[in-house]
mmCIF file of C-alpha atoms in Angstrom:
data_model
loop_
_atom_site.group_PDB
_atom_site.id
_atom_site.type_symbol
_atom_site.label_atom_id
_atom_site.label_comp_id
_atom_site.label_asym_id
_atom_site.label_seq_id
_atom_site.Cartn_x
_atom_site.Cartn_y
_atom_site.Cartn_z
ATOM 1 C CA MET A 8 9.643 43.553 5.682
ATOM 2 C CA MET A 9 11.557 40.244 5.560
ATOM 3 C CA PHE A 10 8.519 38.522 7.073
ATOM 4 C CA LEU A 11 6.183 40.011 4.481
ATOM 5 C CA ARG A 12 8.494 38.910 1.680
ATOM 6 C CA TYR A 13 8.013 35.268 2.627
ATOM 7 C CA LEU A 14 4.397 35.492 3.763
ATOM 8 C CA GLY A 15 2.978 35.493 0.239
ATOM 9 C CA PRO A 16 4.865 32.398 -1.001
ATOM 10 C CA ALA A 17 4.114 30.610 2.271
ATOM 11 C CA LEU A 18 0.403 31.298 1.977
ATOM 12 C CA LEU A 19 0.476 30.180 -1.660
ATOM 13 C CA ALA A 20 2.219 26.932 -0.711
ATOM 14 C CA VAL A 21 -0.310 26.231 2.036
ATOM 15 C CA THR A 22 -3.202 26.983 -0.303
ATOM 16 C CA LEU A 23 -1.860 24.673 -3.004
ATOM 17 C CA PHE A 24 -1.288 21.919 -0.437
ATOM 18 C CA VAL A 25 -4.832 22.208 0.894
ATOM 19 C CA ILE A 26 -6.258 22.061 -2.624
ATOM 20 C CA PHE A 27 -4.147 19.323 -4.163
ATOM 21 C CA ALA A 28 -2.834 17.186 -1.264
ATOM 22 C CA PRO A 29 -5.952 15.007 -0.799
ATOM 23 C CA GLY A 30 -6.148 14.043 -4.462
ATOM 24 C CA PHE A 31 -2.386 13.420 -4.710
ATOM 25 C CA LEU A 32 -2.672 10.478 -2.329
ATOM 26 C CA ALA A 33 -4.423 8.461 -5.034
ATOM 27 C CA CYS A 34 -2.620 6.954 -7.997
ATOM 28 C CA SER A 35 -3.323 4.049 -10.313
ATOM 29 C CA ASP A 36 -1.982 2.197 -13.310
ATOM 30 C CA ALA A 37 -3.868 0.642 -16.189
ATOM 31 C CA THR A 38 -5.116 -2.747 -15.010
ATOM 32 C CA ARG A 39 -3.497 -5.617 -16.852
ATOM 33 C CA LYS A 40 -2.770 -9.289 -16.326
ATOM 34 C CA ALA A 41 -0.240 -10.218 -13.667
ATOM 35 C CA ASP A 42 0.976 -13.267 -11.790
ATOM 36 C CA ALA A 43 -0.624 -12.252 -8.496
ATOM 37 C CA VAL A 44 -2.906 -9.839 -6.715
ATOM 38 C CA VAL A 45 -1.342 -8.501 -3.518
ATOM 39 C CA LEU A 46 -3.892 -7.341 -0.945
ATOM 40 C CA TYR A 47 -2.984 -4.787 1.730
ATOM 41 C CA VAL A 48 -5.099 -5.120 4.876
ATOM 42 C CA GLY A 49 -6.426 -2.218 6.926
ATOM 43 C CA PRO A 50 -9.539 -0.021 7.017
ATOM 44 C CA GLU A 51 -12.175 -0.835 4.403
ATOM 45 C CA LEU A 52 -10.851 -4.394 4.255
ATOM 46 C CA GLU A 53 -14.078 -5.794 2.840
ATOM 47 C CA SER A 54 -14.011 -3.464 -0.174
ATOM 48 C CA ARG A 55 -10.299 -4.145 -0.670
ATOM 49 C CA LEU A 56 -10.883 -7.897 -0.531
ATOM 50 C CA GLY A 57 -13.840 -7.546 -2.886
ATOM 51 C CA GLU A 58 -11.635 -5.713 -5.405
ATOM 52 C CA ALA A 59 -8.916 -8.349 -5.129
ATOM 53 C CA ARG A 60 -11.334 -11.223 -5.646
ATOM 54 C CA GLN A 61 -12.998 -9.439 -8.572
ATOM 55 C CA LEU A 62 -9.646 -9.104 -10.300
ATOM 56 C CA ILE A 63 -9.097 -12.826 -9.793
ATOM 57 C CA ARG A 64 -12.574 -13.645 -11.149
ATOM 58 C CA ASP A 65 -11.915 -11.437 -14.163
ATOM 59 C CA GLY A 66 -8.815 -13.479 -14.962
ATOM 60 C CA TYR A 67 -6.168 -10.868 -14.160
ATOM 61 C CA ALA A 68 -4.068 -13.137 -11.919
ATOM 62 C CA ARG A 69 -3.774 -16.704 -10.709
ATOM 63 C CA TYR A 70 -2.623 -16.031 -7.135
ATOM 64 C CA LEU A 71 -3.988 -13.933 -4.294
ATOM 65 C CA ILE A 72 -1.340 -12.954 -1.751
ATOM 66 C CA ILE A 73 -2.192 -11.385 1.612
ATOM 67 C CA PRO A 74 1.238 -10.579 3.075
ATOM 68 C CA SER A 75 -0.046 -9.515 6.506
ATOM 69 C CA TYR A 76 -1.292 -13.052 7.090
ATOM 70 C CA SER A 77 1.343 -14.906 5.017
ATOM 71 C CA GLU A 78 -1.649 -16.238 3.107
ATOM 72 C CA ILE A 79 -1.554 -17.493 -0.469
ATOM 73 C CA GLU A 80 -4.544 -18.591 -2.533
ATOM 74 C CA GLN A 81 -4.312 -20.102 -6.012
ATOM 75 C CA VAL A 82 -6.883 -20.217 -8.780
ATOM 76 C CA GLN A 83 -7.957 -23.753 -9.630
ATOM 77 C CA SER A 84 -9.052 -25.070 -13.016
ATOM 78 C CA ASP A 85 -12.710 -24.464 -12.118
ATOM 79 C CA GLY A 86 -11.994 -20.836 -11.198
ATOM 80 C CA THR A 87 -12.207 -21.280 -7.440
ATOM 81 C CA LEU A 88 -9.545 -20.015 -5.045
ATOM 82 C CA ILE A 89 -7.866 -22.546 -2.763
ATOM 83 C CA ARG A 90 -5.471 -21.628 0.029
ATOM 84 C CA ILE A 91 -2.087 -23.226 -0.603
ATOM 85 C CA SER A 92 -0.316 -21.679 2.385
ATOM 86 C CA GLY A 93 -0.385 -23.245 5.833
ATOM 87 C CA ASP A 94 -3.433 -22.824 8.053
ATOM 88 C CA ILE A 95 -2.153 -20.210 10.496
ATOM 89 C CA ARG A 96 -4.515 -19.819 13.452
ATOM 90 C CA LEU A 97 -2.876 -16.656 14.776
ATOM 91 C CA ARG A 98 -2.866 -15.020 11.357
ATOM 92 C CA HIS A 99 -3.375 -11.510 12.779
ATOM 93 C CA ASN A 100 -0.122 -11.870 14.732
ATOM 94 C CA ILE A 101 2.002 -12.849 11.742
ATOM 95 C CA LEU A 102 2.933 -9.338 10.627
ATOM 96 C CA PRO A 103 4.068 -8.083 14.081
ATOM 97 C CA ILE A 104 6.103 -11.252 14.592
ATOM 98 C CA ARG A 105 7.826 -11.096 11.214
ATOM 99 C CA LYS A 106 8.406 -7.362 11.656
ATOM 100 C CA ALA A 107 10.096 -7.928 15.025
ATOM 101 C CA VAL A 108 12.264 -10.776 13.710
ATOM 102 C CA ASN A 109 13.204 -9.655 10.207
ATOM 103 C CA TYR A 110 12.851 -5.876 9.886
ATOM 104 C CA GLY A 111 13.804 -2.652 11.579
ATOM 105 C CA ARG A 112 11.490 -1.537 14.372
ATOM 106 C CA TYR A 113 11.052 1.772 12.562
ATOM 107 C CA TYR A 114 9.600 0.137 9.427
ATOM 108 C CA GLU A 115 6.002 1.059 8.685
ATOM 109 C CA ASP A 116 3.584 -1.867 8.474
ATOM 110 C CA THR A 117 2.943 -1.098 4.797
ATOM 111 C CA HIS A 118 6.679 -1.372 4.160
ATOM 112 C CA VAL A 119 6.776 -4.749 5.906
ATOM 113 C CA GLU A 120 3.735 -5.923 3.924
ATOM 114 C CA THR A 121 5.508 -4.987 0.691
ATOM 115 C CA CYS A 122 8.698 -6.778 1.720
ATOM 116 C CA GLU A 123 6.675 -9.853 2.672
ATOM 117 C CA ALA A 124 4.877 -9.704 -0.681
ATOM 118 C CA LYS A 125 8.233 -9.723 -2.456
ATOM 119 C CA ARG A 126 9.446 -12.635 -0.330
ATOM 120 C CA ILE A 127 6.349 -14.679 -1.154
ATOM 121 C CA MET A 128 6.549 -13.775 -4.835
ATOM 122 C CA ASP A 129 10.199 -14.843 -4.913
ATOM 123 C CA ASP A 130 9.310 -18.155 -3.266
ATOM 124 C CA LEU A 131 6.656 -18.754 -5.936
ATOM 125 C CA GLY A 132 8.815 -17.505 -8.808
ATOM 126 C CA LEU A 133 6.416 -14.637 -9.630
ATOM 127 C CA HIS A 134 7.433 -11.353 -11.242
ATOM 128 C CA THR A 135 4.284 -9.274 -11.759
ATOM 129 C CA ALA A 136 1.674 -8.122 -9.254
ATOM 130 C CA LEU A 137 -1.420 -5.967 -8.946
ATOM 131 C CA LEU A 138 -1.241 -4.100 -5.629
ATOM 132 C CA VAL A 139 -4.704 -3.560 -4.147
ATOM 133 C CA SER A 140 -5.682 -1.145 -1.402
ATOM 134 C CA SER A 141 -7.845 1.921 -0.792
ATOM 135 C CA SER A 142 -7.210 4.814 -3.154
ATOM 136 C CA TYR A 143 -5.782 7.129 -0.467
ATOM 137 C CA HIS A 144 -3.215 4.455 0.406
ATOM 138 C CA MET A 145 -1.839 3.978 -3.097
ATOM 139 C CA ARG A 146 0.642 6.863 -3.318
ATOM 140 C CA ARG A 147 2.526 5.572 -0.285
ATOM 141 C CA ILE A 148 2.351 1.998 -1.557
ATOM 142 C CA MET A 149 3.762 3.115 -4.910
ATOM 143 C CA MET A 150 6.679 4.861 -3.200
ATOM 144 C CA ILE A 151 7.473 1.872 -0.990
ATOM 145 C CA ALA A 152 7.077 -0.670 -3.790
ATOM 146 C CA GLY A 153 9.379 1.417 -5.960
ATOM 147 C CA LEU A 154 12.057 0.962 -3.305
ATOM 148 C CA VAL A 155 11.424 -2.683 -2.445
ATOM 149 C CA PHE A 156 11.233 -3.912 -6.038
ATOM 150 C CA ARG A 157 13.829 -1.618 -7.594
ATOM 151 C CA GLY A 158 16.705 -3.141 -9.524
ATOM 152 C CA HIS A 159 14.867 -6.397 -10.070
ATOM 153 C CA ASP A 160 12.897 -7.983 -12.864
ATOM 154 C CA TYR A 161 9.446 -7.107 -11.512
ATOM 155 C CA THR A 162 6.392 -5.314 -12.843
ATOM 156 C CA ILE A 163 4.251 -3.730 -10.148
ATOM 157 C CA ILE A 164 0.808 -2.287 -10.948
ATOM 158 C CA CYS A 165 -1.078 -0.016 -8.553
ATOM 159 C CA ASN A 166 -4.756 -0.978 -8.545
ATOM 160 C CA PRO A 167 -6.879 0.945 -6.015
ATOM 161 C CA VAL A 168 -10.378 -0.162 -5.083
ATOM 162 C CA ARG A 169 -12.771 1.025 -7.761
ATOM 163 C CA ARG A 170 -15.978 2.920 -7.083
ATOM 164 C CA GLN A 171 -14.486 4.772 -4.121
ATOM 165 C CA THR A 172 -15.201 8.471 -3.777
ATOM 166 C CA PRO A 173 -11.922 10.300 -4.473
ATOM 167 C CA TYR A 174 -10.561 12.650 -1.860
ATOM 168 C CA THR A 175 -10.798 16.372 -2.579
ATOM 169 C CA ALA A 176 -10.083 19.634 -0.773
ATOM 170 C CA ALA A 177 -13.593 19.447 0.704
ATOM 171 C CA ASP A 178 -12.491 16.432 2.750
ATOM 172 C CA TRP A 179 -10.488 18.685 5.059
ATOM 173 C CA LEU A 180 -13.910 19.509 6.549
ATOM 174 C CA ASN A 181 -14.671 15.841 7.263
ATOM 175 C CA ARG A 182 -13.078 14.770 10.541
ATOM 176 C CA GLU A 183 -12.413 11.145 9.600
ATOM 177 C CA ARG A 184 -11.131 11.923 6.110
ATOM 178 C CA ARG A 185 -8.983 14.762 7.458
ATOM 179 C CA ARG A 186 -7.456 12.321 9.933
ATOM 180 C CA ILE A 187 -6.641 9.911 7.104
ATOM 181 C CA ILE A 188 -5.082 12.633 4.933
ATOM 182 C CA VAL A 189 -2.871 13.887 7.763
ATOM 183 C CA SER A 190 -1.930 10.341 8.768
ATOM 184 C CA GLU A 191 -0.918 9.420 5.222
ATOM 185 C CA TYR A 192 1.337 12.447 4.844
ATOM 186 C CA LEU A 193 2.948 11.864 8.229
ATOM 187 C CA LYS A 194 3.652 8.256 7.239
ATOM 188 C CA ILE A 195 5.051 9.345 3.871
ATOM 189 C CA GLY A 196 7.299 11.808 5.676
ATOM 190 C CA TRP A 197 8.463 9.144 8.117
ATOM 191 C CA PHE A 198 9.168 6.717 5.279
ATOM 192 C CA LEU A 199 11.284 9.338 3.510
ATOM 193 C CA VAL A 200 13.202 10.080 6.735
ATOM 194 C CA TYR A 201 14.089 6.523 7.688
ATOM 195 C CA GLY A 202 14.664 5.615 4.045
ATOM 196 C CA LEU A 203 17.412 8.222 3.864
ATOM 197 C CA VAL A 204 18.872 7.151 7.208
ATOM 198 C CA SER A 205 18.935 3.508 6.130
ATOM 199 C CA SER A 206 20.469 4.358 2.734
ATOM 200 C CA TRP A 207 17.297 3.281 0.934
ATOM 201 C CA HIS A 208 17.665 -0.457 1.378
ATOM 202 C CA GLY A 209 14.400 -2.085 0.439
ATOM 203 C CA CYS A 210 13.868 -4.749 3.067
#
């Protein structure tokens, strides 16, 4: 009887998770002008980069920051973007190196990217940023950015790639999308665990 008492609520919880979990991964803020666009690398990089550059072309920011590569581009008077950071040949190795030197081994790459974005923004004296990534990545980015930028004079705006098909309960039937959904929730869980262990220090 004890088992049956909890079976109903458990099944309800599982059902609600299956229905709402995919869509919960996405979140966004109203797009508005900021000092910089911060681009998170990863799958669908071309569409993410396209979104970031479109925001720049539309006049929403004057800097493009790619923390994974320690890359900074600045809008010139003619509207073109010029790299103002050093020419780093081993750009794909920058994030692992900085992670090993400056952050805990247990930090997720997205957490390190966010910390690096803050470091670069501080160096440039910037206080507002549009964070750009795929829609399914934005909930985790919002949680991490809320930690990294808390208690400071920053405005952070979540700006997922537009024109992406939103995730729904039907995506549990798609192998690749199911993998992404599960991966995102595992990473969110891990972030919450090590955040508690490390007393929620941002970087």
